[in-house]
Short mmCIF file of C-alpha atoms and ligand atoms in Angstrom, two decimals:
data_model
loop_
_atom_site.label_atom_id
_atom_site.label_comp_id
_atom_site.label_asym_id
_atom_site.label_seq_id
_atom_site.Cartn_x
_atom_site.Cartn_y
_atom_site.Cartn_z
CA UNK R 17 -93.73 58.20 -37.74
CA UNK R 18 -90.11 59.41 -37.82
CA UNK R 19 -87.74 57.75 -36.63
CA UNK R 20 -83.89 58.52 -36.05
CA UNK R 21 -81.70 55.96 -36.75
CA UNK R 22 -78.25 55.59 -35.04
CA UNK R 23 -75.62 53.37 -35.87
CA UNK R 24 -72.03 52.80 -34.73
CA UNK R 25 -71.38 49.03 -33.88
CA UNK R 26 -67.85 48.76 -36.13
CA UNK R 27 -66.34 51.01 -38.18
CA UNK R 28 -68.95 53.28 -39.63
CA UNK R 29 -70.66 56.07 -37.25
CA UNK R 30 -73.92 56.27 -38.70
CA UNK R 31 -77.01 58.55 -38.57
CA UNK R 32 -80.59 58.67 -40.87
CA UNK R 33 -83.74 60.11 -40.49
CA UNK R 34 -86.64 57.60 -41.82
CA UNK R 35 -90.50 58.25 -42.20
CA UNK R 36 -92.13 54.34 -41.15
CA UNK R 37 -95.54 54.35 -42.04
CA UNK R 38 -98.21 51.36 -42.77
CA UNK R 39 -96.96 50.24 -46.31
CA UNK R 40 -95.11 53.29 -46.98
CA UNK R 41 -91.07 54.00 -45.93
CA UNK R 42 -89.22 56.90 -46.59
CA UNK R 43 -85.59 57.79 -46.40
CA UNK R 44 -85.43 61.33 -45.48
CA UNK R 45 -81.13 61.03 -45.16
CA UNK R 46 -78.96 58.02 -44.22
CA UNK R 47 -75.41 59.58 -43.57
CA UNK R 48 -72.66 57.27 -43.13
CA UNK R 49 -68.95 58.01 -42.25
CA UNK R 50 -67.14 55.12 -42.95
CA UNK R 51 -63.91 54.62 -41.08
CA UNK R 52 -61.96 52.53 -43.69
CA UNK R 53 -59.50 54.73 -44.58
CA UNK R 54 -57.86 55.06 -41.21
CA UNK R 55 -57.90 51.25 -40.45
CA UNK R 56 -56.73 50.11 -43.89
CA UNK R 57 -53.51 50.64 -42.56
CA UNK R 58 -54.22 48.01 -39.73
CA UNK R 59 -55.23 45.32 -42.15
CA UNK R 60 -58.56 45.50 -40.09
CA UNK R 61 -60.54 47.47 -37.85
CA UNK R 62 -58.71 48.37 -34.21
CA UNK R 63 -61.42 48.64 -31.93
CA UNK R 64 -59.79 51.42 -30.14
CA UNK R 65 -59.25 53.72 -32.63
CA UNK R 66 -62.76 52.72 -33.88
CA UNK R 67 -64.42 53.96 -30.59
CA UNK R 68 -62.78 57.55 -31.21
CA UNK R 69 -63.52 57.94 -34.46
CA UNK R 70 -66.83 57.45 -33.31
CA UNK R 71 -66.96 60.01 -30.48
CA UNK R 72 -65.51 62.52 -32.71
CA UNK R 73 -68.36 61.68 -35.90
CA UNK R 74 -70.99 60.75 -34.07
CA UNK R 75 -72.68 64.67 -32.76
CA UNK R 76 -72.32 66.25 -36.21
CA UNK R 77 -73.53 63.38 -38.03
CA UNK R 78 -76.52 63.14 -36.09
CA UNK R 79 -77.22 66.68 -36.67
CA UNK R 80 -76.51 66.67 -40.12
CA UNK R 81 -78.60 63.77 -41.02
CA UNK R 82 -81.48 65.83 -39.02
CA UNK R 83 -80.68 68.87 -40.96
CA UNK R 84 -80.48 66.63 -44.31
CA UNK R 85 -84.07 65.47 -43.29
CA UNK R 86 -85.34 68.80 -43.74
CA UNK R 87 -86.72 68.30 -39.94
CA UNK R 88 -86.09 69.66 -36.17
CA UNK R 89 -85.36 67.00 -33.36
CA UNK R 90 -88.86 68.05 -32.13
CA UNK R 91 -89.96 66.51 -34.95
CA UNK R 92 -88.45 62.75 -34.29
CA UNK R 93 -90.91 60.91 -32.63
CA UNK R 94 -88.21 58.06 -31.67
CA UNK R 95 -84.68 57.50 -31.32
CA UNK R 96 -83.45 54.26 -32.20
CA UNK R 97 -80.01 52.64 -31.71
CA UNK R 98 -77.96 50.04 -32.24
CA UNK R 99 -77.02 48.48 -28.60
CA UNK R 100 -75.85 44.83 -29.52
CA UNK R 101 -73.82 42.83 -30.92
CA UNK R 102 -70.41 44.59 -32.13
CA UNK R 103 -67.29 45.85 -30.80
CA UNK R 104 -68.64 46.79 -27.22
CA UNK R 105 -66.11 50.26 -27.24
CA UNK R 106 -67.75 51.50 -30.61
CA UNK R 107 -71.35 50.59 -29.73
CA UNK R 108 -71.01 52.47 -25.97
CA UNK R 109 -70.69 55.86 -28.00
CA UNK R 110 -73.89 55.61 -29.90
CA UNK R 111 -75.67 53.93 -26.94
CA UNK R 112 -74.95 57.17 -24.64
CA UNK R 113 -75.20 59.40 -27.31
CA UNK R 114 -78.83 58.46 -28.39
CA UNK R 115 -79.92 58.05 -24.77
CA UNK R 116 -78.54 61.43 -23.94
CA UNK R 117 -80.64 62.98 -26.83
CA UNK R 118 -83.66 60.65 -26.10
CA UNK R 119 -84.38 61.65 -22.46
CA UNK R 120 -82.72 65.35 -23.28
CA UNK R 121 -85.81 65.95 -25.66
CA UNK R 122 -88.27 63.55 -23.86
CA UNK R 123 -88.34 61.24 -27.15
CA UNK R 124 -88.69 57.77 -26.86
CA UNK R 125 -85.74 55.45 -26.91
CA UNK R 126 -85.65 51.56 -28.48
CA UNK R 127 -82.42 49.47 -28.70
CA UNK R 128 -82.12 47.66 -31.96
CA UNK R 129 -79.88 44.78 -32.12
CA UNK R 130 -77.84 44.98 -35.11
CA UNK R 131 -78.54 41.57 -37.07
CA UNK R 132 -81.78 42.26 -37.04
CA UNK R 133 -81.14 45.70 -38.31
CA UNK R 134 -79.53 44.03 -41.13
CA UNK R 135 -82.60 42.21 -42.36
CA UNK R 136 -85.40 45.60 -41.53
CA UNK R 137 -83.21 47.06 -44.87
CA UNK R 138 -85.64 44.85 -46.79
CA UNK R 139 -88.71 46.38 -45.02
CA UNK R 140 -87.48 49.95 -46.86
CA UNK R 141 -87.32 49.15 -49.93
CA UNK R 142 -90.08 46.64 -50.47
CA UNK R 143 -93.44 48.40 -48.42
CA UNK R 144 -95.52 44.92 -48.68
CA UNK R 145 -92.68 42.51 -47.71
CA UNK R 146 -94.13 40.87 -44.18
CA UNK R 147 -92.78 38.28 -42.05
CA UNK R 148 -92.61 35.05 -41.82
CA UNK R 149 -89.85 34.69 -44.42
CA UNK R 150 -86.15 33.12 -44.09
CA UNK R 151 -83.32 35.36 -43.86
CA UNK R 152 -79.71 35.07 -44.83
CA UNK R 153 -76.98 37.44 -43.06
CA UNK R 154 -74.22 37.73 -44.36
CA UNK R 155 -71.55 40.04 -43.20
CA UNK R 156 -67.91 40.57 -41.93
CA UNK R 157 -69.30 39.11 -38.57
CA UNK R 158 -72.51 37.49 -39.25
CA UNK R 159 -73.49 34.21 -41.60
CA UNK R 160 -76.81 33.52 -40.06
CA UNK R 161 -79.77 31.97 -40.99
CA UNK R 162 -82.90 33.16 -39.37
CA UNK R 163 -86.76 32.31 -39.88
CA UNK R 164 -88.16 35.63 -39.05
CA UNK R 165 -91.56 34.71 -37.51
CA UNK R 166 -92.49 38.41 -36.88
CA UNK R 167 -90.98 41.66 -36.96
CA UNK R 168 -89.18 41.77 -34.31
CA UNK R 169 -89.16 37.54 -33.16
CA UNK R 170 -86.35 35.87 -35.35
CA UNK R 171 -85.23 31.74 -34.52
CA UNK R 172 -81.27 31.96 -35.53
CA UNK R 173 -81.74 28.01 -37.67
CA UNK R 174 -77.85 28.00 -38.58
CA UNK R 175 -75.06 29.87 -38.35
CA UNK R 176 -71.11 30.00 -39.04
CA UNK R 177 -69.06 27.75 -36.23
CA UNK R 178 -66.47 30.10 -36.84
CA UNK R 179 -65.45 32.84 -39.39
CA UNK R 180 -67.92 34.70 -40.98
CA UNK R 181 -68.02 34.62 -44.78
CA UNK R 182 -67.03 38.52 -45.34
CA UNK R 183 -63.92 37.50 -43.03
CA UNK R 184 -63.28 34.87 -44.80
CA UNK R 185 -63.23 37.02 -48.17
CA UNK R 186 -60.93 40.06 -46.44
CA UNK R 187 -58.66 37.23 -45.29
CA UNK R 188 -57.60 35.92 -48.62
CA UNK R 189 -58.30 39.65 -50.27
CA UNK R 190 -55.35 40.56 -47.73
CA UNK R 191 -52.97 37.74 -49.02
CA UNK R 192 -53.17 38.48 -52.23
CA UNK R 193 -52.53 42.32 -51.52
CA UNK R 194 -55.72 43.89 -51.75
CA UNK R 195 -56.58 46.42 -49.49
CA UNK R 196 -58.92 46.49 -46.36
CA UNK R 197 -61.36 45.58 -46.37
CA UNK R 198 -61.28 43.35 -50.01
CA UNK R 199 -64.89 41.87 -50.38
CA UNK R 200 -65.48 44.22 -52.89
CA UNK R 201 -62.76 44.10 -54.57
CA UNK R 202 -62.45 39.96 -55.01
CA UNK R 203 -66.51 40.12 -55.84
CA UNK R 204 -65.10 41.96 -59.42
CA UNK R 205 -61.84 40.43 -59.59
CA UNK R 206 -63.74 36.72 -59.68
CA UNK R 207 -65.00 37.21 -62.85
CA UNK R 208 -61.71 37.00 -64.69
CA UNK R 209 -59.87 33.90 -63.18
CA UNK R 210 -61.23 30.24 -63.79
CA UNK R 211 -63.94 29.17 -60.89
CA UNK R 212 -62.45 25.54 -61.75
CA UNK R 213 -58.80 26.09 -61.64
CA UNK R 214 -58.34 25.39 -57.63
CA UNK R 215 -59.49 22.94 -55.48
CA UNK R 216 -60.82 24.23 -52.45
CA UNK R 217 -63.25 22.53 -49.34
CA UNK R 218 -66.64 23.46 -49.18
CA UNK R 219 -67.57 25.66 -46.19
CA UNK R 220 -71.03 23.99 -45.92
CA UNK R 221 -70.68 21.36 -42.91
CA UNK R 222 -72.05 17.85 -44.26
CA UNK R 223 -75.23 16.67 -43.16
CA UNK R 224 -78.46 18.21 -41.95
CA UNK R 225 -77.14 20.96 -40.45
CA UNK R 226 -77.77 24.16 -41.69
CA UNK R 227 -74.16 25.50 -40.63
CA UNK R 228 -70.98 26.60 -42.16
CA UNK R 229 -67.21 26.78 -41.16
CA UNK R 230 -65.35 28.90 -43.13
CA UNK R 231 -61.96 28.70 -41.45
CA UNK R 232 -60.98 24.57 -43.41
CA UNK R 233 -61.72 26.94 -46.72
CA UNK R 234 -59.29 29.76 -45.45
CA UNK R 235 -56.58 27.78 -44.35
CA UNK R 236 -56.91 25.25 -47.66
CA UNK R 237 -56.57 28.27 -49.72
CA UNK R 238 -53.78 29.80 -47.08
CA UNK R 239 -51.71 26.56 -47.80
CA UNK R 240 -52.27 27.05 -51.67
CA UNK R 241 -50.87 30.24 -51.81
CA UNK R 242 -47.99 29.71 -49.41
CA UNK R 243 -46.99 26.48 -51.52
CA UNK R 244 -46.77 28.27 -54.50
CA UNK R 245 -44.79 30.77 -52.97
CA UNK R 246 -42.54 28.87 -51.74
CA UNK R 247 -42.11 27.18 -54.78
CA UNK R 248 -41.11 31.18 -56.19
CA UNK R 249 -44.43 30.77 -57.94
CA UNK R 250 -46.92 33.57 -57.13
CA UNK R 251 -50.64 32.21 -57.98
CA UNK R 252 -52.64 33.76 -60.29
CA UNK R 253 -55.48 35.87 -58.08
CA UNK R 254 -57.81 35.86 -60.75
CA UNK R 255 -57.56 31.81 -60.40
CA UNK R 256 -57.58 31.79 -56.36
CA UNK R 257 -60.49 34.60 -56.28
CA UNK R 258 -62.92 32.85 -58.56
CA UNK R 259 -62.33 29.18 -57.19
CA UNK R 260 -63.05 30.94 -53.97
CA UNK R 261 -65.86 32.89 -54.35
CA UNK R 262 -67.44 29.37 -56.03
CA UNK R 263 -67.01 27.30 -53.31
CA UNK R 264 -68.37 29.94 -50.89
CA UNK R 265 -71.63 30.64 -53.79
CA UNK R 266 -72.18 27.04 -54.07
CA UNK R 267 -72.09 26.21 -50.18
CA UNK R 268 -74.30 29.62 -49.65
CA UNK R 269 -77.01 28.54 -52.22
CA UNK R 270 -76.67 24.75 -51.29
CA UNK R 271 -77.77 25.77 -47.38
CA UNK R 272 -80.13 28.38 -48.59
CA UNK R 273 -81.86 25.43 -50.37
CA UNK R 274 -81.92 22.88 -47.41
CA UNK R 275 -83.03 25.65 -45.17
CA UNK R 276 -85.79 26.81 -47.70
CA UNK R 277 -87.36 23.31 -47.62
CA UNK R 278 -86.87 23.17 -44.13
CA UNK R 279 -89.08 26.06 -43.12
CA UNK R 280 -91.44 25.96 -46.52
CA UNK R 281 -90.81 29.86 -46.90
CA UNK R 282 -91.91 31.55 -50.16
CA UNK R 283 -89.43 34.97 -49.33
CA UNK R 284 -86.02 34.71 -48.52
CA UNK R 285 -84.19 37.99 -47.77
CA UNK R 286 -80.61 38.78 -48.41
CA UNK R 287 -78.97 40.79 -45.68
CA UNK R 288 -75.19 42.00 -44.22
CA UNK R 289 -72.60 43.45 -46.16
CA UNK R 290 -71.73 40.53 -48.31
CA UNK R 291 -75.46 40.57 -49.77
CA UNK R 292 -73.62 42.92 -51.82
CA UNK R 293 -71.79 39.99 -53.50
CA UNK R 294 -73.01 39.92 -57.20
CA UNK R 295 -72.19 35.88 -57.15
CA UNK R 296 -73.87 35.01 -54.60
CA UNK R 297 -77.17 37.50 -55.45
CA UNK R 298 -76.71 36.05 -58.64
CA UNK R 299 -76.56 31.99 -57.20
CA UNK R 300 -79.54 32.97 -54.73
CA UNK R 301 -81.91 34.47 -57.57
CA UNK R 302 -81.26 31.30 -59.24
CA UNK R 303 -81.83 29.23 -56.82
CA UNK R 304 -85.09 31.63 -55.90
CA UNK R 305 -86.17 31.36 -59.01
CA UNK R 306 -86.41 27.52 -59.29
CA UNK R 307 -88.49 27.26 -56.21
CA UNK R 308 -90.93 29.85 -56.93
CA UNK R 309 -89.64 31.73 -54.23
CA UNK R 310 -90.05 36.01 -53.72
CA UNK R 311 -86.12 37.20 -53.63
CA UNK R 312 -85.66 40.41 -51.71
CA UNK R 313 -82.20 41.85 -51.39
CA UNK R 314 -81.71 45.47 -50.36
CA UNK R 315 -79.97 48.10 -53.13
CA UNK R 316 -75.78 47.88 -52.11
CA UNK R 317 -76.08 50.76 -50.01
CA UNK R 318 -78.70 49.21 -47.92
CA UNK R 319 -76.61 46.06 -47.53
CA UNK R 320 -73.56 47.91 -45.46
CA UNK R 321 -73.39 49.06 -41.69
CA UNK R 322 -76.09 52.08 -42.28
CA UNK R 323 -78.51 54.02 -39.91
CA UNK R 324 -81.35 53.70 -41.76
CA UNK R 325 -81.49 49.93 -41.13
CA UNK R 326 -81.49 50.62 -37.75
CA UNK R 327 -84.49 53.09 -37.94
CA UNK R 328 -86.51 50.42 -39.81
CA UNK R 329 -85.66 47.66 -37.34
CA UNK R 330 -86.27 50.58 -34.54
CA UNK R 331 -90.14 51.39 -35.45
CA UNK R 332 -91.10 47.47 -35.05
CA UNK R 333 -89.43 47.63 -31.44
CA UNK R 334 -91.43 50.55 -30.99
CA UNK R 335 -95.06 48.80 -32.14
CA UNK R 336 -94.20 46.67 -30.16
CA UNK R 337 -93.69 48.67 -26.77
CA UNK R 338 -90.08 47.84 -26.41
CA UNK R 339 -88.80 50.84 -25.01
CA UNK R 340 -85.39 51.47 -23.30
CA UNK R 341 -84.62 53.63 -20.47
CA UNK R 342 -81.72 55.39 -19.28
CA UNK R 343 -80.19 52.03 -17.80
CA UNK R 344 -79.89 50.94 -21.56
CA UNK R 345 -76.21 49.56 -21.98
CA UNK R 346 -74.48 47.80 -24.90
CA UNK R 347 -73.40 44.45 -25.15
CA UNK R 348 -71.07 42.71 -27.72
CA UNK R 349 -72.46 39.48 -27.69
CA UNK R 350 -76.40 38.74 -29.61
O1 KG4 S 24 -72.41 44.33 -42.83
P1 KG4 S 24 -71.07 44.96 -42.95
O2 KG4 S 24 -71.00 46.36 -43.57
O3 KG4 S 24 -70.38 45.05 -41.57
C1 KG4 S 24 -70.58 44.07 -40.60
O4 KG4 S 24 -71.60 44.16 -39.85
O5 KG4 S 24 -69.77 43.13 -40.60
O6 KG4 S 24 -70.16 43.95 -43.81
C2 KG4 S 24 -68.84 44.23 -44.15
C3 KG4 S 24 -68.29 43.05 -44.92
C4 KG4 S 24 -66.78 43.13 -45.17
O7 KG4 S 24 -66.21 41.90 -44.81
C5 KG4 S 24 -66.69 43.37 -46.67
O8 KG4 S 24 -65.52 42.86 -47.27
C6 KG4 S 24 -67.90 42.62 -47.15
O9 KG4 S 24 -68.90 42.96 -46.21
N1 KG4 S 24 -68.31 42.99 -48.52
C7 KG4 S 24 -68.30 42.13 -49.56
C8 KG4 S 24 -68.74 42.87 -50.69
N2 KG4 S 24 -69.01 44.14 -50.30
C9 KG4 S 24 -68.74 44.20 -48.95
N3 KG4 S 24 -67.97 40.83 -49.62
C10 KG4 S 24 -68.07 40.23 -50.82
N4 KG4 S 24 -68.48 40.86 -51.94
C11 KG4 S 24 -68.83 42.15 -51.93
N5 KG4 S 24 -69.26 42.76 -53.04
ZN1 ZN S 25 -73.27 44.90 -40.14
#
């Protein structure tokens, strides 16, 4: 079955064209434009100038990604789009977008809400991966843990009570003068500083609970740097980056633990931007590979905002018979 995939919840417009078949997937084109650029100057993303971008990306994207595909829209046998959760502005362009092609072409329609979206990336690139697993989503608004009991039923079983970790690394990326958004840029910087130098709180909440809190570990390592500039000192990055990124590795692979015992799962998949994180895929393999547990995490450019995710997470909605209609709306909240 084809499916076309439309994404545009935050900053990146997305469009991809993906052949979902019984133990076979096929990318035919994933084509992102990623709005970065033009919000770096913000510090962060500006919802309003993230919904235009989107209206002005979103037709020729589409089409290209069709083109790409080698196909004709009367080839795609369903649209699918992201309709919740995100910034509601940016998600309303893709929503009426994909329902105006839908019903236009007499194609069937399927919302897809975008966490889940996240974890279907695993379903491309590993054909025989099949619920029930755990799932781990980490992203700039997302640090979820989910037991996915089928494709498209998933129990959230902990969650952030507050930031989510990829905030939490942009934060302290944009303190220490990196530019927006600086996950990527603190995962490589982490490797030269000392993980032990800094003394930071751990952003896994004590107890049973299989939450975290990520703002005590922002504002400890806020305070850190502000003493020491005050002081005239200016903290070493390398230092503040690696302590960092070990507190939030340890807490990540501590919960991932409780919550693998918790729900006896033998596949845990890595999802969200910040899967992209080579200390914590590193930590998580580990920790996989003590329990005798099967590790799926997408390739980096499945871990991002992309279409195809959406397309993946899209054909499930569609075995399933969960069609929209032209009343479909978006909504910002899960
Ligand atoms: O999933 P995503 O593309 O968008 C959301 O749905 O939020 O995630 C974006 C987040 C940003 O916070 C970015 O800094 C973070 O993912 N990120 C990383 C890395 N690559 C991207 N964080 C840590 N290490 C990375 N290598
Ligand atoms: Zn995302």
């Amino acid at each position: 079955m084809i499916v076309l995939g439309m994404e545009s919840s935050c900053d990146e417009t997305s469009a991809a064209v993906v052949r979902m078949e019984e133990g076979r997937r096929e990318i035919l084109s994933n084509i992102v434009a990623s709005q970065i650029e033009i919000h770096r100057l913000y510090g962060g993303v500006v919802p309003e100038i993230a919904s235009r971008a989107h209206i002005e990306a979103v037709s020729g994207i589409t089409y290209r990604a069709i083109e790409e595909a080698g196909i004709t829209l009367a080839d795609v046998e369903c649209v699918a789009v992201t309709s919740h959760p995100g910034l509601i502005g940016a998600l309303l362009v893709g929503v009426n977008f994909a329902k105006s092609l839908a019903f236009s072409h007499g194609i069937p329609l399927v919302a897809v809400n975008h966490v889940k979206a996240h974890v279907a990336a695993a379903y491309l690139e590993a054909p025989a991966l099949e619920p029930p697993f755990l799932a781990l989503v980490v992203s700039g608004g997302h640090t979820s843990f989910y037991r996915v009991d089928s494709y498209t039923d998933f129990v959230e079983i902990g969650s952030t009570r507050d930031d989510a970790a990829g905030e939490a690394f942009d934060k302290i990326g944009r303190v220490i003068g990196m530019p927006y958004p600086g996950g990527a840029a603190m995962d490589k910087l982490a490797y030269e500083g000392n993980a032990d130098a800094i003394k930071l709180p751990s952003p896994a909440l004590a107890g049973d609970t299989l939450d975290f809190s990520f703002s005590g570990l922002k504002t400890a390592a806020l305070n850190y740097i502000n003493g020491q500039r005050q002081k005239g000192l200016e903290p070493s990055h390398e230092d503040i980056t690696a302590s960092y990124t070990k507190v939030i590795v340890d807490a990540v692979v501590k919960k991932t633990d409780a919550a693998l015992k918790q729900t006896g799962a033998k596949t845990l998949v890595l999802a969200g931007g910040v899967a992209a994180n080579s200390h914590i895929r590193r930590g998580l393999e580990a920790l996989c590979g003590k329990r005798g547990v099967t590790f799926c995490k997408p390739s980096l450019t499945l871990c991002s905002d992309n279409a195809a995710m959406v397309a993946a997470a899209g054909y499930f909605e569609y075995l399933n018979g969960n069609f929209a209609d032209t009343s479909l709306n978006a909504s910002a909240l899960d």
